[in-house]
Amino acid sequence: MYDPKSGHADEFIDHQEILDTLEYADKNKNNEALIRRILEKAALRKGLSHREASVLLACEIPELNQEIYRLAEQIKKDFYGNRIVIFAPLYLSNYCVNGCVYCPYHQKNHHIARKKLTQEEIRREVIALQDMGHKRLAIESGEDPKNNPIEYILDSIKTIYSIKHKNGAIRRVNVNIAATTVENYRKLKEAGIGTYILFQETYHKESYEKLHPTGPKHDYCYHTEAMDRAMEGGIDDVGLGVLFGLEMYRYEFAGLLMHAEHLEAAFGVGPHTISVPRIKRADDIDPSAFDNGIDDEIFGKIIACIRVAVPYTGMIISTRETKACREKVIRYGISQISGGSRTSVGGYYEPEPEEENSAQFDVSDNRTLDEVVRWLIGMDYIPSFCTACYREGRTGDRFMSLCKNQQILNCCHPNALMTLQEYLEDYASPETKAAGEALIRREIPRVPRERTREILEENLEKIQNGMRDFRF
């Protein structure tokens, strides 16, 4: 029986409840009166239940679907404004003992190049990322207790934070590694990580066990309950996600929202971020082998419905997606994107030789970071390299209380402008710098508080004169 407060995965992700939810959504997908009531509730900016949101996802009434998109776009502006946070993935190692059938890192793939970065190689990669302008990384690693023990991850985090090159510094390291113990989550917290990210891949337990036939990841409950252990270990910013294409998207959607409801009920803090990757071609992996793929239209609607259902959460889309797709869905809910990414182990310092392919998936958006920044500016978004909330202690319930009251923008907006100014001074091409400075001039009058505007203008001038790292 569905119990969002339960610590047992089979209870807070209840299979029968999801089936009942999908049946309810099917019965009401053309129920105009009900759908309008759900939209009225969503407009209050307090979120929706998994069942209410599933009705919106199933809705077949064209004018009401347009209302979903319009509301999602407005809610995104209300909570996150027009800023888009920029990050890059850093793959440390692709050694893995699991047998995941959708991932080229699976143990039986003997022709992929297996690599593990040394601390000196990590240093070179991080300097290359800093020279692009990155301030925020998400480190990735396969699950292999021998090659990638927690001590290796901790040493890598320490190395990353220690590197100060020219005006560059990585100010936030998010971590995407396999489910682990409370003790190890405490160690990650002590290492100063930002968000702990772990994708469920699929919430359908039977499918999950078939897709993960061997290795520690086969244990559905241990994997699904990882966020509970992370919270117990003191990590109060966690990121959820599923890999769309493995199972029926409406099932995954309901399960994802039930997981968010569980975190809220059990810990008082929902997911800091939700990611929406789709399965992509990679070494040894053909996406057409999976028959639950979704097209761009459905993908956009999923993002819009997540935004209205979980208005406070950050939403992430990576370079798995094309420029055209990312340009569309940013409007409906996305608040973080990667740029200039490499999904190989190494590749930022110097390109990886073709014969040494170690990438986890093919990148669909191959533009440089500067090109991505200029593209965002051209759409009137503020490319943000801000990490101030993490460094000022605005995490967990402290962040959520501000975000849910639509007050986080008082911090985010000026910080985004200052970090953009840093990027423009240190890394931008002349074209990007000119466009960015024009954007900043347009944005300053939009800062709501007069004293904040005054401080912002003072700090922007200091940044132009060589000082760095101001924050609200």
C-alpha positions as a Python dict, from the first residue, in 0.01 Angstrom:
ca = {
    (1, 'M'): (0, 0, 0),
    (2, 'Y'): (133, 342, -98),
    (3, 'D'): (298, 513, 198),
    (4, 'P'): (511, 818, 112),
    (5, 'K'): (655, 829, 465),
    (6, 'S'): (777, 469, 455),
    (7, 'G'): (1148, 401, 422),
    (8, 'H'): (1085, 89, 216),
    (9, 'A'): (1107, 131, -162),
    (10, 'D'): (823, -112, -234),
    (11, 'E'): (592, 107, -23),
    (12, 'F'): (680, 460, -134),
    (13, 'I'): (707, 340, -497),
    (14, 'D'): (398, 119, -490),
    (15, 'H'): (346, -71, -816),
    (16, 'Q'): (-30, -107, -777),
    (17, 'E'): (-67, 262, -694),
    (18, 'I'): (111, 351, -1017),
    (19, 'L'): (-114, 117, -1217),
    (20, 'D'): (-422, 267, -1047),
    (21, 'T'): (-288, 615, -1123),
    (22, 'L'): (-244, 535, -1492),
    (23, 'E'): (-595, 387, -1507),
    (24, 'Y'): (-733, 700, -1339),
    (25, 'A'): (-546, 923, -1583),
    (26, 'D'): (-676, 727, -1883),
    (27, 'K'): (-1033, 758, -1758),
    (28, 'N'): (-999, 1134, -1712),
    (29, 'K'): (-774, 1239, -2001),
    (30, 'N'): (-1070, 1415, -2165),
    (31, 'N'): (-1243, 1526, -1844),
    (32, 'E'): (-1230, 1899, -1906),
    (33, 'A'): (-1381, 2000, -1572),
    (34, 'L'): (-1135, 1789, -1370),
    (35, 'I'): (-836, 1901, -1574),
    (36, 'R'): (-930, 2266, -1527),
    (37, 'R'): (-954, 2211, -1150),
    (38, 'I'): (-609, 2053, -1150),
    (39, 'L'): (-469, 2346, -1348),
    (40, 'E'): (-628, 2589, -1101),
    (41, 'K'): (-454, 2404, -819),
    (42, 'A'): (-124, 2404, -1011),
    (43, 'A'): (-155, 2781, -1059),
    (44, 'L'): (-127, 2821, -679),
    (45, 'R'): (242, 2720, -719),
    (46, 'K'): (217, 2459, -439),
    (47, 'G'): (259, 2154, -660),
    (48, 'L'): (44, 1856, -756),
    (49, 'S'): (15, 1494, -649),
    (50, 'H'): (147, 1222, -877),
    (51, 'R'): (-210, 1131, -967),
    (52, 'E'): (-313, 1487, -1057),
    (53, 'A'): (1, 1540, -1263),
    (54, 'S'): (-54, 1210, -1443),
    (55, 'V'): (-395, 1333, -1557),
    (56, 'L'): (-228, 1641, -1708),
    (57, 'L'): (32, 1423, -1883),
    (58, 'A'): (-246, 1207, -2032),
    (59, 'C'): (-465, 1505, -2129),
    (60, 'E'): (-580, 1495, -2494),
    (61, 'I'): (-761, 1830, -2509),
    (62, 'P'): (-545, 2060, -2728),
    (63, 'E'): (-637, 2392, -2566),
    (64, 'L'): (-577, 2253, -2218),
    (65, 'N'): (-241, 2111, -2326),
    (66, 'Q'): (-146, 2460, -2437),
    (67, 'E'): (-253, 2584, -2095),
    (68, 'I'): (-19, 2329, -1933),
    (69, 'Y'): (273, 2465, -2135),
    (70, 'R'): (179, 2826, -2063),
    (71, 'L'): (152, 2761, -1691),
    (72, 'A'): (478, 2565, -1681),
    (73, 'E'): (660, 2850, -1853),
    (74, 'Q'): (521, 3105, -1608),
    (75, 'I'): (594, 2891, -1301),
    (76, 'K'): (950, 2845, -1419),
    (77, 'K'): (989, 3223, -1450),
    (78, 'D'): (833, 3279, -1107),
    (79, 'F'): (1071, 3039, -931),
    (80, 'Y'): (1388, 3059, -1137),
    (81, 'G'): (1354, 3369, -1352),
    (82, 'N'): (1546, 3379, -1679),
    (83, 'R'): (1874, 3236, -1548),
    (84, 'I'): (2017, 2905, -1669),
    (85, 'V'): (2286, 2745, -1455),
    (86, 'I'): (2582, 2601, -1648),
    (87, 'F'): (2783, 2293, -1551),
    (88, 'A'): (3001, 2023, -1705),
    (89, 'P'): (3035, 1650, -1633),
    (90, 'L'): (3376, 1510, -1544),
    (91, 'Y'): (3408, 1134, -1590),
    (92, 'L'): (3669, 995, -1351),
    (93, 'S'): (3654, 625, -1441),
    (94, 'N'): (3449, 387, -1652),
    (95, 'Y'): (3549, 70, -1469),
    (96, 'C'): (3225, -96, -1360),
    (97, 'V'): (3118, -431, -1218),
    (98, 'N'): (2750, -400, -1309),
    (99, 'G'): (2573, -561, -1603),
    (100, 'C'): (2335, -278, -1700),
    (101, 'V'): (2213, -362, -2050),
    (102, 'Y'): (2163, 1, -2158),
    (103, 'C'): (2510, 128, -2059),
    (104, 'P'): (2836, 65, -2249),
    (105, 'Y'): (3023, 52, -1918),
    (106, 'H'): (2866, -287, -1839),
    (107, 'Q'): (3120, -546, -1727),
    (108, 'K'): (3085, -774, -2032),
    (109, 'N'): (3178, -498, -2280),
    (110, 'H'): (3539, -599, -2350),
    (111, 'H'): (3610, -367, -2644),
    (112, 'I'): (3541, -31, -2481),
    (113, 'A'): (3856, 141, -2356),
    (114, 'R'): (3868, 119, -1977),
    (115, 'K'): (4019, 424, -1814),
    (116, 'K'): (4067, 576, -1471),
    (117, 'L'): (4209, 924, -1426),
    (118, 'T'): (4504, 971, -1196),
    (119, 'Q'): (4501, 1274, -967),
    (120, 'E'): (4745, 1447, -1201),
    (121, 'E'): (4519, 1372, -1498),
    (122, 'I'): (4224, 1508, -1300),
    (123, 'R'): (4425, 1821, -1237),
    (124, 'R'): (4486, 1866, -1611),
    (125, 'E'): (4119, 1807, -1691),
    (126, 'V'): (4004, 2056, -1427),
    (127, 'I'): (4243, 2325, -1549),
    (128, 'A'): (4109, 2274, -1901),
    (129, 'L'): (3753, 2311, -1768),
    (130, 'Q'): (3851, 2622, -1572),
    (131, 'D'): (4006, 2768, -1887),
    (132, 'M'): (3669, 2729, -2057),
    (133, 'G'): (3505, 2919, -1771),
    (134, 'H'): (3336, 2640, -1576),
    (135, 'K'): (3279, 2680, -1201),
    (136, 'R'): (3050, 2382, -1138),
    (137, 'L'): (3121, 2015, -1213),
    (138, 'A'): (2929, 1691, -1183),
    (139, 'I'): (3172, 1403, -1131),
    (140, 'E'): (3077, 1063, -1270),
    (141, 'S'): (3219, 718, -1214),
    (142, 'G'): (3132, 355, -1277),
    (143, 'E'): (3068, 126, -982),
    (144, 'D'): (3378, -76, -905),
    (145, 'P'): (3484, -120, -540),
    (146, 'K'): (3838, -216, -644),
    (147, 'N'): (3910, 54, -903),
    (148, 'N'): (3676, 330, -783),
    (149, 'P'): (3652, 300, -404),
    (150, 'I'): (3508, 587, -202),
    (151, 'E'): (3863, 691, -109),
    (152, 'Y'): (3937, 754, -478),
    (153, 'I'): (3626, 968, -512),
    (154, 'L'): (3716, 1167, -199),
    (155, 'D'): (4074, 1221, -316),
    (156, 'S'): (3941, 1338, -652),
    (157, 'I'): (3705, 1589, -491),
    (158, 'K'): (3992, 1722, -280),
    (159, 'T'): (4208, 1759, -591),
    (160, 'I'): (3933, 1940, -782),
    (161, 'Y'): (3870, 2194, -506),
    (162, 'S'): (4242, 2256, -457),
    (163, 'I'): (4311, 2381, -810),
    (164, 'K'): (4327, 2758, -855),
    (165, 'H'): (4440, 2842, -1207),
    (166, 'K'): (4454, 3204, -1324),
    (167, 'N'): (4107, 3332, -1222),
    (168, 'G'): (3959, 2983, -1238),
    (169, 'A'): (3823, 2776, -950),
    (170, 'I'): (3566, 2498, -928),
    (171, 'R'): (3329, 2619, -658),
    (172, 'R'): (3081, 2332, -652),
    (173, 'V'): (3132, 1960, -714),
    (174, 'N'): (2814, 1761, -756),
    (175, 'V'): (2854, 1385, -734),
    (176, 'N'): (2687, 1116, -945),
    (177, 'I'): (2815, 782, -819),
    (178, 'A'): (2652, 451, -731),
    (179, 'A'): (2430, 398, -430),
    (180, 'T'): (2640, 357, -118),
    (181, 'T'): (2627, 346, 261),
    (182, 'V'): (2529, 610, 515),
    (183, 'E'): (2891, 619, 630),
    (184, 'N'): (3013, 693, 279),
    (185, 'Y'): (2748, 962, 232),
    (186, 'R'): (2877, 1125, 551),
    (187, 'K'): (3226, 1122, 400),
    (188, 'L'): (3095, 1287, 83),
    (189, 'K'): (2921, 1553, 290),
    (190, 'E'): (3241, 1620, 484),
    (191, 'A'): (3426, 1652, 152),
    (192, 'G'): (3204, 1951, 68),
    (193, 'I'): (3000, 1814, -221),
    (194, 'G'): (2707, 2005, -361),
    (195, 'T'): (2421, 1781, -479),
    (196, 'Y'): (2427, 1401, -470),
    (197, 'I'): (2271, 1278, -792),
    (198, 'L'): (2153, 925, -864),
    (199, 'F'): (1925, 824, -1149),
    (200, 'Q'): (1674, 551, -1076),
    (201, 'E'): (1686, 448, -1444),
    (202, 'T'): (1341, 288, -1408),
    (203, 'Y'): (1092, 268, -1122),
    (204, 'H'): (933, -49, -1264),
    (205, 'K'): (1085, -311, -1034),
    (206, 'E'): (1049, -610, -1268),
    (207, 'S'): (1200, -416, -1558),
    (208, 'Y'): (1470, -276, -1331),
    (209, 'E'): (1588, -624, -1231),
    (210, 'K'): (1596, -740, -1595),
    (211, 'L'): (1787, -429, -1705),
    (212, 'H'): (2039, -480, -1421),
    (213, 'P'): (2091, -858, -1436),
    (214, 'T'): (2422, -869, -1248),
    (215, 'G'): (2623, -661, -1005),
    (216, 'P'): (2533, -465, -691),
    (217, 'K'): (2301, -237, -890),
    (218, 'H'): (2067, -537, -938),
    (219, 'D'): (1929, -471, -587),
    (220, 'Y'): (1627, -251, -664),
    (221, 'C'): (1546, -157, -305),
    (222, 'Y'): (1904, -72, -208),
    (223, 'H'): (1931, 154, -513),
    (224, 'T'): (1590, 317, -470),
    (225, 'E'): (1647, 386, -100),
    (226, 'A'): (1984, 553, -163),
    (227, 'M'): (1846, 904, -120),
    (228, 'D'): (1716, 813, 226),
    (229, 'R'): (2065, 702, 326),
    (230, 'A'): (2216, 1016, 172),
    (231, 'M'): (1979, 1233, 376),
    (232, 'E'): (2062, 1032, 687),
    (233, 'G'): (2428, 1094, 612),
    (234, 'G'): (2373, 1469, 610),
    (235, 'I'): (2344, 1536, 237),
    (236, 'D'): (2039, 1759, 212),
    (237, 'D'): (2055, 1837, -162),
    (238, 'V'): (1975, 1531, -373),
    (239, 'G'): (1894, 1492, -741),
    (240, 'L'): (1650, 1240, -893),
    (241, 'G'): (1614, 1120, -1251),
    (242, 'V'): (1500, 836, -1474),
    (243, 'L'): (1635, 724, -1810),
    (244, 'F'): (1337, 774, -2038),
    (245, 'G'): (1307, 503, -2299),
    (246, 'L'): (1365, 201, -2076),
    (247, 'E'): (1004, 164, -1959),
    (248, 'M'): (666, 325, -2034),
    (249, 'Y'): (712, 697, -1982),
    (250, 'R'): (386, 749, -1792),
    (251, 'Y'): (485, 480, -1541),
    (252, 'E'): (824, 647, -1491),
    (253, 'F'): (664, 989, -1456),
    (254, 'A'): (434, 871, -1177),
    (255, 'G'): (716, 687, -1000),
    (256, 'L'): (943, 989, -1019),
    (257, 'L'): (681, 1214, -859),
    (258, 'M'): (609, 954, -590),
    (259, 'H'): (980, 953, -505),
    (260, 'A'): (970, 1334, -474),
    (261, 'E'): (661, 1303, -250),
    (262, 'H'): (844, 1048, -35),
    (263, 'L'): (1142, 1277, 23),
    (264, 'E'): (908, 1562, 118),
    (265, 'A'): (707, 1341, 354),
    (266, 'A'): (1004, 1166, 515),
    (267, 'F'): (1258, 1450, 533),
    (268, 'G'): (1070, 1772, 467),
    (269, 'V'): (1293, 1841, 166),
    (270, 'G'): (1211, 1733, -187),
    (271, 'P'): (1460, 1681, -469),
    (272, 'H'): (1695, 1973, -531),
    (273, 'T'): (1704, 1870, -896),
    (274, 'I'): (1527, 1636, -1136),
    (275, 'S'): (1706, 1519, -1451),
    (276, 'V'): (1531, 1394, -1765),
    (277, 'P'): (1783, 1200, -1977),
    (278, 'R'): (1670, 992, -2273),
    (279, 'I'): (1855, 679, -2380),
    (280, 'K'): (2108, 755, -2653),
    (281, 'R'): (2339, 564, -2885),
    (282, 'A'): (2672, 460, -2734),
    (283, 'D'): (2941, 197, -2779),
    (284, 'D'): (2773, -146, -2768),
    (285, 'I'): (2429, 16, -2716),
    (286, 'D'): (2156, 62, -2979),
    (287, 'P'): (1862, 272, -2851),
    (288, 'S'): (1627, 104, -3102),
    (289, 'A'): (1664, -214, -2898),
    (290, 'F'): (1444, -50, -2637),
    (291, 'D'): (1082, -8, -2746),
    (292, 'N'): (972, 266, -2505),
    (293, 'G'): (1142, 563, -2671),
    (294, 'I'): (966, 900, -2664),
    (295, 'D'): (959, 1171, -2927),
    (296, 'D'): (1035, 1539, -2872),
    (297, 'E'): (668, 1633, -2828),
    (298, 'I'): (612, 1387, -2544),
    (299, 'F'): (949, 1478, -2397),
    (300, 'G'): (850, 1845, -2382),
    (301, 'K'): (518, 1763, -2218),
    (302, 'I'): (689, 1549, -1952),
    (303, 'I'): (913, 1844, -1865),
    (304, 'A'): (620, 2086, -1851),
    (305, 'C'): (420, 1852, -1627),
    (306, 'I'): (714, 1799, -1391),
    (307, 'R'): (752, 2175, -1364),
    (308, 'V'): (389, 2235, -1262),
    (309, 'A'): (388, 1931, -1029),
    (310, 'V'): (720, 2008, -854),
    (311, 'P'): (755, 2385, -901),
    (312, 'Y'): (1048, 2428, -660),
    (313, 'T'): (1287, 2176, -814),
    (314, 'G'): (1574, 2257, -1046),
    (315, 'M'): (1550, 2070, -1376),
    (316, 'I'): (1851, 1949, -1573),
    (317, 'I'): (1902, 1864, -1939),
    (318, 'S'): (2237, 1754, -2075),
    (319, 'T'): (2415, 1749, -2409),
    (320, 'R'): (2244, 1416, -2476),
    (321, 'E'): (1985, 1641, -2642),
    (322, 'T'): (2023, 1851, -2956),
    (323, 'K'): (2039, 2228, -2964),
    (324, 'A'): (1686, 2242, -3112),
    (325, 'C'): (1541, 2020, -2842),
    (326, 'R'): (1715, 2206, -2561),
    (327, 'E'): (1600, 2540, -2702),
    (328, 'K'): (1239, 2424, -2689),
    (329, 'V'): (1227, 2265, -2344),
    (330, 'I'): (1424, 2534, -2162),
    (331, 'R'): (1107, 2741, -2180),
    (332, 'Y'): (894, 2482, -2005),
    (333, 'G'): (1101, 2408, -1701),
    (334, 'I'): (1474, 2350, -1748),
    (335, 'S'): (1696, 2557, -1516),
    (336, 'Q'): (2036, 2384, -1558),
    (337, 'I'): (2222, 2266, -1868),
    (338, 'S'): (2564, 2128, -1945),
    (339, 'G'): (2787, 2296, -2201),
    (340, 'G'): (3106, 2203, -2383),
    (341, 'S'): (3069, 1852, -2241),
    (342, 'R'): (3276, 1537, -2282),
    (343, 'T'): (3132, 1203, -2175),
    (344, 'S'): (3462, 1021, -2211),
    (345, 'V'): (3712, 958, -1933),
    (346, 'G'): (3939, 1248, -2017),
    (347, 'G'): (3898, 1458, -2328),
    (348, 'Y'): (3894, 1813, -2195),
    (349, 'Y'): (4273, 1850, -2174),
    (350, 'E'): (4320, 1688, -2515),
    (351, 'P'): (4079, 1507, -2747),
    (352, 'E'): (4042, 1136, -2691),
    (353, 'P'): (4177, 924, -2981),
    (354, 'E'): (3897, 760, -3178),
    (355, 'E'): (4038, 414, -3112),
    (356, 'E'): (4016, 477, -2737),
    (357, 'N'): (3645, 547, -2714),
    (358, 'S'): (3549, 558, -2344),
    (359, 'A'): (3234, 769, -2373),
    (360, 'Q'): (2919, 672, -2188),
    (361, 'F'): (2692, 809, -2461),
    (362, 'D'): (2706, 1013, -2779),
    (363, 'V'): (2682, 1389, -2733),
    (364, 'S'): (2417, 1555, -2951),
    (365, 'D'): (2512, 1918, -2877),
    (366, 'N'): (2881, 1960, -2957),
    (367, 'R'): (2906, 2339, -2926),
    (368, 'T'): (3176, 2504, -2718),
    (369, 'L'): (3087, 2662, -2387),
    (370, 'D'): (3129, 3008, -2539),
    (371, 'E'): (2884, 2920, -2815),
    (372, 'V'): (2633, 2788, -2560),
    (373, 'V'): (2668, 3105, -2350),
    (374, 'R'): (2614, 3329, -2652),
    (375, 'W'): (2314, 3117, -2760),
    (376, 'L'): (2150, 3159, -2419),
    (377, 'I'): (2216, 3533, -2417),
    (378, 'G'): (2058, 3557, -2763),
    (379, 'M'): (1738, 3408, -2616),
    (380, 'D'): (1747, 3659, -2327),
    (381, 'Y'): (1855, 3404, -2067),
    (382, 'I'): (2127, 3477, -1811),
    (383, 'P'): (2397, 3207, -1828),
    (384, 'S'): (2475, 3159, -1461),
    (385, 'F'): (2793, 3015, -1310),
    (386, 'C'): (2661, 3084, -961),
    (387, 'T'): (2737, 2854, -666),
    (388, 'A'): (2657, 3105, -391),
    (389, 'C'): (2373, 2912, -223),
    (390, 'Y'): (2600, 2616, -162),
    (391, 'R'): (2881, 2831, -22),
    (392, 'E'): (2647, 3050, 186),
    (393, 'G'): (2476, 2749, 344),
    (394, 'R'): (2148, 2788, 155),
    (395, 'T'): (2096, 2414, 104),
    (396, 'G'): (1827, 2164, 199),
    (397, 'D'): (1535, 2317, 387),
    (398, 'R'): (1702, 2659, 391),
    (399, 'F'): (1707, 2668, 11),
    (400, 'M'): (1361, 2516, -18),
    (401, 'S'): (1197, 2765, 217),
    (402, 'L'): (1326, 3051, 4),
    (403, 'C'): (1246, 2879, -323),
    (404, 'K'): (893, 2773, -230),
    (405, 'N'): (817, 3130, -123),
    (406, 'Q'): (955, 3254, -457),
    (407, 'Q'): (1227, 3452, -277),
    (408, 'I'): (1537, 3270, -402),
    (409, 'L'): (1550, 3500, -704),
    (410, 'N'): (1654, 3783, -472),
    (411, 'C'): (1982, 3592, -440),
    (412, 'C'): (1995, 3412, -774),
    (413, 'H'): (1939, 3705, -1006),
    (414, 'P'): (2225, 3932, -888),
    (415, 'N'): (2459, 3636, -835),
    (416, 'A'): (2390, 3514, -1189),
    (417, 'L'): (2475, 3857, -1328),
    (418, 'M'): (2800, 3877, -1129),
    (419, 'T'): (2917, 3532, -1234),
    (420, 'L'): (2828, 3611, -1594),
    (421, 'Q'): (3039, 3926, -1567),
    (422, 'E'): (3328, 3712, -1438),
    (423, 'Y'): (3292, 3483, -1738),
    (424, 'L'): (3280, 3775, -1981),
    (425, 'E'): (3595, 3931, -1836),
    (426, 'D'): (3798, 3611, -1819),
    (427, 'Y'): (3688, 3375, -2095),
    (428, 'A'): (3437, 3511, -2345),
    (429, 'S'): (3497, 3578, -2711),
    (430, 'P'): (3453, 3945, -2817),
    (431, 'E'): (3111, 3868, -2967),
    (432, 'T'): (2991, 3693, -2653),
    (433, 'K'): (3131, 3965, -2428),
    (434, 'A'): (2948, 4239, -2617),
    (435, 'A'): (2619, 4047, -2610),
    (436, 'G'): (2662, 3959, -2242),
    (437, 'E'): (2737, 4314, -2132),
    (438, 'A'): (2428, 4436, -2316),
    (439, 'L'): (2222, 4170, -2137),
    (440, 'I'): (2359, 4273, -1797),
    (441, 'R'): (2269, 4638, -1864),
    (442, 'R'): (1915, 4530, -1948),
    (443, 'E'): (1888, 4311, -1640),
    (444, 'I'): (2014, 4550, -1369),
    (445, 'P'): (1689, 4755, -1360),
    (446, 'R'): (1494, 4431, -1312),
    (447, 'V'): (1664, 4361, -976),
    (448, 'P'): (1375, 4441, -738),
    (449, 'R'): (1550, 4602, -440),
    (450, 'E'): (1722, 4937, -480),
    (451, 'R'): (2000, 4860, -231),
    (452, 'T'): (2064, 4524, -400),
    (453, 'R'): (2098, 4704, -733),
    (454, 'E'): (2347, 4946, -583),
    (455, 'I'): (2560, 4664, -438),
    (456, 'L'): (2534, 4471, -764),
    (457, 'E'): (2658, 4765, -969),
    (458, 'E'): (2947, 4819, -726),
    (459, 'N'): (3047, 4453, -748),
    (460, 'L'): (3018, 4442, -1127),
    (461, 'E'): (3261, 4732, -1143),
    (462, 'K'): (3501, 4555, -904),
    (463, 'I'): (3488, 4242, -1119),
    (464, 'Q'): (3575, 4449, -1424),
    (465, 'N'): (3875, 4582, -1230),
    (466, 'G'): (4010, 4235, -1155),
    (467, 'M'): (3841, 4133, -829),
    (468, 'R'): (3647, 3807, -821),
    (469, 'D'): (3394, 3595, -634),
    (470, 'F'): (3139, 3833, -491),
    (471, 'R'): (2807, 3687, -386),
    (472, 'F'): (2479, 3767, -213),
}
